[in-house]
Short mmCIF file of C-alpha atoms in Angstrom, two decimals:
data_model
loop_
_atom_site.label_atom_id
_atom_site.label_comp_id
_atom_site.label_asym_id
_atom_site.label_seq_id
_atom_site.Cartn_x
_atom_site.Cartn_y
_atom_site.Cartn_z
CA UNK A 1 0.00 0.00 0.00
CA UNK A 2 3.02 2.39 0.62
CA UNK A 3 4.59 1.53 -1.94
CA UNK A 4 1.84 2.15 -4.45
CA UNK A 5 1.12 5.57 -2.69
CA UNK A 6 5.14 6.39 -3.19
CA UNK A 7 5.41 5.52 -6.52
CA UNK A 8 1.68 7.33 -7.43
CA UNK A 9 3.49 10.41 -6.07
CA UNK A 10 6.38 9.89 -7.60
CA UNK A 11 4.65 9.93 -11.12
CA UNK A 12 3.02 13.36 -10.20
CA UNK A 13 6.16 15.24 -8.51
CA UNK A 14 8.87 13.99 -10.93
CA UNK A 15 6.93 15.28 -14.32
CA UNK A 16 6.24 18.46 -12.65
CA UNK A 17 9.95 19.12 -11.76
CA UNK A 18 11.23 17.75 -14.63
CA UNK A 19 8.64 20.24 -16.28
CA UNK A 20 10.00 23.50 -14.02
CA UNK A 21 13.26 22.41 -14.28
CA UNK A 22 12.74 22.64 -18.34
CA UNK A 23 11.08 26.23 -18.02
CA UNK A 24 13.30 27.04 -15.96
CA UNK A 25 16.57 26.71 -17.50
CA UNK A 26 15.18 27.74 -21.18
CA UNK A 27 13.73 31.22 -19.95
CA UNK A 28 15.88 32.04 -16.93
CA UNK A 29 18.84 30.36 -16.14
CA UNK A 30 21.07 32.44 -14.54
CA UNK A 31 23.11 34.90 -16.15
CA UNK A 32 27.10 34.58 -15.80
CA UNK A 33 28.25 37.95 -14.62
CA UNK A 34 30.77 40.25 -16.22
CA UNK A 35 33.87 39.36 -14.37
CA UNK A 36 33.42 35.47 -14.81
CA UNK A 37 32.94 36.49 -19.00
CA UNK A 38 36.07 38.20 -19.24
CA UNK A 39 37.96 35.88 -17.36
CA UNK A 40 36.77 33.05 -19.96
CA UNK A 41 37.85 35.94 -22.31
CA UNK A 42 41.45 36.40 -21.18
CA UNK A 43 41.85 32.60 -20.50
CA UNK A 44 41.52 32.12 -24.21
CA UNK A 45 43.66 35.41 -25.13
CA UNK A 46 40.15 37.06 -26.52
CA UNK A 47 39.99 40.17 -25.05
CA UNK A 48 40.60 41.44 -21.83
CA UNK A 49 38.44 43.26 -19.14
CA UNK A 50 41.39 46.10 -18.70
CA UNK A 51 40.86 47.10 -22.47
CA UNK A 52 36.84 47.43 -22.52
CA UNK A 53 37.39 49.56 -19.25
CA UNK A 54 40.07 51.50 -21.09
CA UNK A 55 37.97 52.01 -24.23
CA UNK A 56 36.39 55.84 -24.48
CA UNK A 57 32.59 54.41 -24.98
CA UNK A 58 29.19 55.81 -24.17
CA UNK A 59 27.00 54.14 -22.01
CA UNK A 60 23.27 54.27 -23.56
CA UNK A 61 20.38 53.68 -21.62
CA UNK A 62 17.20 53.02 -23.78
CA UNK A 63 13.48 51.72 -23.14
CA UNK A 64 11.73 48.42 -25.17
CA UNK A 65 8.27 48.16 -26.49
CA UNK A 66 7.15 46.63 -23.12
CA UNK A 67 9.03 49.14 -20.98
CA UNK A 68 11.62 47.53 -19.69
CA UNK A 69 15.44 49.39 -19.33
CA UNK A 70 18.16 48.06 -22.20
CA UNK A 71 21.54 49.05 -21.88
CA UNK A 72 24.13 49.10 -24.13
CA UNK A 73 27.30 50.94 -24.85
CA UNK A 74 28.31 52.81 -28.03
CA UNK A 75 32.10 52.72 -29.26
CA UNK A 76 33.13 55.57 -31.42
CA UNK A 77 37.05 55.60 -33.14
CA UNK A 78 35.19 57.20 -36.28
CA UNK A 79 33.15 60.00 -35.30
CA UNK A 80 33.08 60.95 -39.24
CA UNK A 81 31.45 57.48 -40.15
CA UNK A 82 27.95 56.45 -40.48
CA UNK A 83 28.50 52.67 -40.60
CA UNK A 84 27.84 50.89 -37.39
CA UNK A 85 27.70 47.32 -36.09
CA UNK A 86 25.35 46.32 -33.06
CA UNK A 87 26.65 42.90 -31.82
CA UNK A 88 24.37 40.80 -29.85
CA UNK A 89 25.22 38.47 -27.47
CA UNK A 90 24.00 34.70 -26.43
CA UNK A 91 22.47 33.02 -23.43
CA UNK A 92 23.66 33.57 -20.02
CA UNK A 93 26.26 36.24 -21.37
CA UNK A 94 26.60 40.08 -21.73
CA UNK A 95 27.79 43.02 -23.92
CA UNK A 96 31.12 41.66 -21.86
CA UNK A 97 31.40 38.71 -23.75
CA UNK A 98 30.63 40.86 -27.04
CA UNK A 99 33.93 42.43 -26.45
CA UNK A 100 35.88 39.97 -28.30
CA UNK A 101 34.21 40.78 -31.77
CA UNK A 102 35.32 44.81 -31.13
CA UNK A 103 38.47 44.70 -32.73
CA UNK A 104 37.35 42.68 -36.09
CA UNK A 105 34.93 45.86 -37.00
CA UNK A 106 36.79 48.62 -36.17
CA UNK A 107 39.82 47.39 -38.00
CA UNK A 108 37.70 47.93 -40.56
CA UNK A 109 36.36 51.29 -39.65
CA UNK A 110 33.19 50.69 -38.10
CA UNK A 111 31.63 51.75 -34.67
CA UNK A 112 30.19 49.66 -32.76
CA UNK A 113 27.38 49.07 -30.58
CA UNK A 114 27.67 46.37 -27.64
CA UNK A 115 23.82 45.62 -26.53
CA UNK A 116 22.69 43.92 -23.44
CA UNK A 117 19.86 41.87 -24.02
CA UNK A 118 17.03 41.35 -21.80
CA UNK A 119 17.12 39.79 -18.79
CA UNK A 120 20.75 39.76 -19.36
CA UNK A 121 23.83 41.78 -18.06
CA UNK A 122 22.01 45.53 -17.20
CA UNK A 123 18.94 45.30 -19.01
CA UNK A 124 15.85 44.79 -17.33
CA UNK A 125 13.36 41.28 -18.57
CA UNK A 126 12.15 38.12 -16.06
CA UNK A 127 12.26 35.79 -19.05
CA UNK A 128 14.58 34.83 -22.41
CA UNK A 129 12.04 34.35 -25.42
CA UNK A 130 14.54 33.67 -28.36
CA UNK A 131 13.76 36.50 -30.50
CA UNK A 132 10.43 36.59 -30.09
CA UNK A 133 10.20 39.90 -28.19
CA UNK A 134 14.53 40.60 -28.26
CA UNK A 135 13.74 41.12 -31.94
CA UNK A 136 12.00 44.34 -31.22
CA UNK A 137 14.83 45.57 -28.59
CA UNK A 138 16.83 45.10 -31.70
CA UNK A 139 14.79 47.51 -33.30
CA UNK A 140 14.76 50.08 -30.54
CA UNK A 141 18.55 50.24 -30.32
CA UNK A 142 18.08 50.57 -34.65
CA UNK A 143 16.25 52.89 -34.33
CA UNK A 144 18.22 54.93 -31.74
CA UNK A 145 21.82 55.04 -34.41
CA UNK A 146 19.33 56.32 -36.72
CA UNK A 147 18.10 59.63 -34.39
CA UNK A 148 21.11 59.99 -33.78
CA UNK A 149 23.25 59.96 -36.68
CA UNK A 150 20.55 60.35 -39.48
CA UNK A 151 18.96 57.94 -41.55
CA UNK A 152 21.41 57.53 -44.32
CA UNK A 153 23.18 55.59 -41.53
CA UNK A 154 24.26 52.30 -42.30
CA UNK A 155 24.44 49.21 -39.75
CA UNK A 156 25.24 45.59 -39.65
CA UNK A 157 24.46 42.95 -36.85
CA UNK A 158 26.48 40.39 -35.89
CA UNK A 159 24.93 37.79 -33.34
CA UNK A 160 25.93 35.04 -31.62
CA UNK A 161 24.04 32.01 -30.54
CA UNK A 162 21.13 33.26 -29.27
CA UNK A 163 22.16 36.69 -30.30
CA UNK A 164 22.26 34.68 -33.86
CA UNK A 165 19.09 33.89 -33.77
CA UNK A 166 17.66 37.18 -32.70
CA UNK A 167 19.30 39.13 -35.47
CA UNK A 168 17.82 36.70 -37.43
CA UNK A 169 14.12 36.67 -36.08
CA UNK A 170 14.82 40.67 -36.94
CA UNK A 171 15.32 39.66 -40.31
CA UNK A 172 11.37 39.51 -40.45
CA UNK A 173 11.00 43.62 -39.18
CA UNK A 174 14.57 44.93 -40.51
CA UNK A 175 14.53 48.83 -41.43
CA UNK A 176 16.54 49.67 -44.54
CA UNK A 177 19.00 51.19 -42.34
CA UNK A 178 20.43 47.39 -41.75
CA UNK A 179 22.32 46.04 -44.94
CA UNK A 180 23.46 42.97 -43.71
CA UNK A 181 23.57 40.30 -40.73
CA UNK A 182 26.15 37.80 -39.36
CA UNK A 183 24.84 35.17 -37.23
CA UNK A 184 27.37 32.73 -35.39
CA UNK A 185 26.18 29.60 -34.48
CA UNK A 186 22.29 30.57 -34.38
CA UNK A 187 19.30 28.06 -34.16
CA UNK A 188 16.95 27.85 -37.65
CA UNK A 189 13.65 27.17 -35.50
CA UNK A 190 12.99 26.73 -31.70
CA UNK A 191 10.91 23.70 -31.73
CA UNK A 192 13.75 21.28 -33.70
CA UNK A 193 16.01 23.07 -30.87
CA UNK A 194 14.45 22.10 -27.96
CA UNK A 195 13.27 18.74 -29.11
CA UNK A 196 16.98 18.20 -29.81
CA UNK A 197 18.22 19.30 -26.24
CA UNK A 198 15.41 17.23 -24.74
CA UNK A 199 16.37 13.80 -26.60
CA UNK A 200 20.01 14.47 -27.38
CA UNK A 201 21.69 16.36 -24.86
CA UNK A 202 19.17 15.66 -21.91
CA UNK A 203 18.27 12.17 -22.85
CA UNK A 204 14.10 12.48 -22.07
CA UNK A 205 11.53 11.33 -24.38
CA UNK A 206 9.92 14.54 -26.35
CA UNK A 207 6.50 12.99 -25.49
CA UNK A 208 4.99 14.30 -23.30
CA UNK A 209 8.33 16.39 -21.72
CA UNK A 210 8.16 18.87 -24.64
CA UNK A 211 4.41 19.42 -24.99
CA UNK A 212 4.37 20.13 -21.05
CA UNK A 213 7.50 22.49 -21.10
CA UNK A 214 6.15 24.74 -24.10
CA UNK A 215 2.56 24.74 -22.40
CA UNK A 216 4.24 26.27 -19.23
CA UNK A 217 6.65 28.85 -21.26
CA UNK A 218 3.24 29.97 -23.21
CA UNK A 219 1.67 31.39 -19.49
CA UNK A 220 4.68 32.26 -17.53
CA UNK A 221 6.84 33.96 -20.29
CA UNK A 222 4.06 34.78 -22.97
CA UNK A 223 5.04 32.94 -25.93
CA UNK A 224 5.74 29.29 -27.37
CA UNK A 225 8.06 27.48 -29.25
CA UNK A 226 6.49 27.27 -32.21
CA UNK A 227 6.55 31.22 -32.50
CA UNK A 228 9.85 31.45 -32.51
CA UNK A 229 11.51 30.03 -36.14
CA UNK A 230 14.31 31.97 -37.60
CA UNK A 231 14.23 29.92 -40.31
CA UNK A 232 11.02 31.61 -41.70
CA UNK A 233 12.29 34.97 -41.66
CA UNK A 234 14.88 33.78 -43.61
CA UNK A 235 12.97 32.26 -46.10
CA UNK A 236 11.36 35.64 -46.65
CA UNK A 237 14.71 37.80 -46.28
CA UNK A 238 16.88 39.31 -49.47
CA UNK A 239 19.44 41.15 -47.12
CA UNK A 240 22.58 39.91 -47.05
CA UNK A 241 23.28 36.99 -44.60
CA UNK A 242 26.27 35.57 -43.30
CA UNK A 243 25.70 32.08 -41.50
CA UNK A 244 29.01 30.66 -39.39
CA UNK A 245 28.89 27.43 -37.49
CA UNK A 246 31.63 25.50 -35.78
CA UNK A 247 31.58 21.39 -37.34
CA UNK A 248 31.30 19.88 -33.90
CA UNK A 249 28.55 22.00 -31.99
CA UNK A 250 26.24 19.31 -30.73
CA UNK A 251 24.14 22.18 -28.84
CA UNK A 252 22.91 24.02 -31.72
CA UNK A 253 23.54 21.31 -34.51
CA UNK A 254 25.74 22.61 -37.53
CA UNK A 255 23.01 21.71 -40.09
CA UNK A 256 20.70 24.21 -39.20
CA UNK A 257 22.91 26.80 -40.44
CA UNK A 258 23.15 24.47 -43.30
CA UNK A 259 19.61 24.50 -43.63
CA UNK A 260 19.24 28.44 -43.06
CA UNK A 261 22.07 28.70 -45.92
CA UNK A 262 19.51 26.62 -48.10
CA UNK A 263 16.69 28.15 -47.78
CA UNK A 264 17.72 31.49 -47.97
CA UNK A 265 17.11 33.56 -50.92
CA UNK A 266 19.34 36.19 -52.25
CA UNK A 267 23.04 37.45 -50.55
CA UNK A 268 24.33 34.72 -48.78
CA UNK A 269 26.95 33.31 -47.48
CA UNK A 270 28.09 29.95 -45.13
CA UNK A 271 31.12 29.54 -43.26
CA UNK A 272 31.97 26.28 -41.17
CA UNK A 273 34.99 26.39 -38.84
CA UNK A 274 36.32 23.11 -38.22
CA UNK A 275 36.90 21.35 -35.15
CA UNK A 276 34.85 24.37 -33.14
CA UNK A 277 32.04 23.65 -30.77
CA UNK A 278 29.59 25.91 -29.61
CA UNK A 279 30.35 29.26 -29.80
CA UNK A 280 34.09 29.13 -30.38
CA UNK A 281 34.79 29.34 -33.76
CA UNK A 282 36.53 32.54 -33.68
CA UNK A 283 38.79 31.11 -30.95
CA UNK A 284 39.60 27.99 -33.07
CA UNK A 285 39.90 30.11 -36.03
CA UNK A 286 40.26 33.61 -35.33
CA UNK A 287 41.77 34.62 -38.63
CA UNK A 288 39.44 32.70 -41.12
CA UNK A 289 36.63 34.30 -39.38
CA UNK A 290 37.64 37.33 -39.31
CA UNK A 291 38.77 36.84 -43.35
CA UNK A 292 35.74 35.91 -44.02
CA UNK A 293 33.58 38.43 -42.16
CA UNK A 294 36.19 41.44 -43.47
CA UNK A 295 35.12 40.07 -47.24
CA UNK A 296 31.50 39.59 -46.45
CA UNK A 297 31.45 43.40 -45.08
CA UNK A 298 33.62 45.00 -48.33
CA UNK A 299 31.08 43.66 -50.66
CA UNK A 300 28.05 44.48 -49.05
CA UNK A 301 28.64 48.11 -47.20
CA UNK A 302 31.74 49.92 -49.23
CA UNK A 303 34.58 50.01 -47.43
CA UNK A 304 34.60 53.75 -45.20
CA UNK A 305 37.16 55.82 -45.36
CA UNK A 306 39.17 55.53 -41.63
CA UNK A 307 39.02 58.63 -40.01
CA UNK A 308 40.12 58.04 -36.07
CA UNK A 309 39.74 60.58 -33.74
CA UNK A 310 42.50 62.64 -33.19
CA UNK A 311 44.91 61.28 -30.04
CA UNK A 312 44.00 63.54 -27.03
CA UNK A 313 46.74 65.89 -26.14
CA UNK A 314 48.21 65.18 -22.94
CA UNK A 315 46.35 68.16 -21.45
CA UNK A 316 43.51 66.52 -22.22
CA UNK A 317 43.99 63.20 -20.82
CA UNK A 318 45.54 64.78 -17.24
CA UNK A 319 42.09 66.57 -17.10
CA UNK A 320 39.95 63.44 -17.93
CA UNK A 321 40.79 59.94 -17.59
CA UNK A 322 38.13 58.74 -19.51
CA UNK A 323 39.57 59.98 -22.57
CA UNK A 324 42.61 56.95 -22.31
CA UNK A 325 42.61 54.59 -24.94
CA UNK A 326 43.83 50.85 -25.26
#
């Protein structure tokens, strides 16, 4: 008799925190904080935490659709130039982990806009959604380079993971300010993702684990898997698109990059780094991405013409420390 009544509960608490466990770690797992980023960073010779605080950068503070706070920071070597990338970072990260990407667009004369996403680093959310509403933050921080430097400005993302498949969900609402997108590593459609973490990585039976996960994402966080499917915006899309994707990632399979580069109409382009897991094919390969991205940006924006600020004048840099550079 005990033994039935154990097991009974058993069948009704394990599905249920199996189920919250699922939520939970989809829409809020806990963010990694900036000082644990940067030390990954410097560990792998990336970039280091001493040279973002030494960078002369603006922080922006700016408000989404749903009025929550985004933050962000705007890096300007070329006050004279109009062209501007806003990099967007993955899961559990921050602008900090953006950092590393700094370097391969202003070599090439760009500015550069680091983004927080929600829920993530200083920006205000309770829940990750995959696009569904970051695509629209995307938009505000669009729209802010264009009241500020005019509409003939011209702007590239470049996202990562989840910031991959953000900037592609945006794909779907771009403004003809944005010429082109770069998405590392990104996921072609939420539902194939999470079935794939479920039975792959996890090792649980889709049925009924998936169905009971989605149905508690749809009324805590307000939307679904199903809603969220980068694949269909680009499908639609004739901007310019630049998939990468290390060989081995297991987390977000390779092939749907594949699949994206497929299906995609239009400017394209696929790069596969081999050897690189998730999210570290510009460590594994630092100069064939950056080759690649340098040609995919000279035939799709023209090349500006480099115009750094003037070095300050040691007057200058006695009166304001801010004003040091790397």
């Amino acid at each position: 008799m005990y033994i039935a009544i154990i097991l009974l509960l058993l069948l009704v608490i394990l599905p249920a925190g199996i189920t919250h466990f699922g939520y939970v770690q989809i829409t809020q797992m806990r963010v990694k904080n900036d000082l644990r980023l940067f030390t990954i960073l410097e560990s792998l010779g990336l970039y280091s935490r001493d040279r973002y605080e030494a960078l002369v950068k603006q922080e922006v503070v700016l408000s989404s659709i749903d009025g929550l706070k985004l933050s962000g920071a705007a890096i300007e070597p070329y006050p004279d130039s109009k062209r501007w990338i806003i990099i967007v970072h993955g899961y559990t990260g921050s602008r900090a982990v953006s950092t590393q990407f700094i370097d391969m667009f202003t070599d090439e004369g760009y500015n550069v806009l680091l983004i927080d996403q929600r829920r993530h680093g200083q920006s205000e959310g309770r829940f990750t959604t995959y696009g569904y509403y970051e695509k629209y933050d995307v938009q505000t921080w669009v729209n802010w380079l264009v009241e500020q430097y005019g509409s003939d400005t011209e702007i590239g993302l470049h996202g990562q993971s989840l910031g991959g498949g953000t900037v592609l969900e945006y794909l779907s609402i771009a403004a003809p300010q944005v010429k082109l997108v770069i998405a590392d590593c990104p996921y072609s459609d939420l539902t194939d993702l999470m079935k794939h973490q479920i039975t792959k990585l996890n090792k649980l039976p889709s049925v009924p684990f998936f169905r009971w996960v989605n149905n508690r994402i749809r009324k805590k966080a307000g939307f679904c898997f199903e809603q969220v499917s980068p694949i269909r915006s680009v499908r639609e899309s004739h901007l310019p698109v630049m998939f990468i994707h290390g060989t081995n990632d297991t987390y977000v399979p390779t092939r749907m990059s594949q699949e994206m580069y497929d299906a995609k109409p239009g400017p394209k382009k696929l790069v596969l780094i081999k050897g690189a897991i998730h999210a570290n094919a510009y460590h594994i390969d630092p100069h064939q991405y950056r080759a690649e991205v340098r040609s995919f940006l000279h035939e799709y924006i023209v090349k500006p013409e480099m115009k750094a600020a003037p070095e300050p004048s040691f007057i200058e840099l006695f009166q304001d420390n801010s004003l040091e550079t790397v």
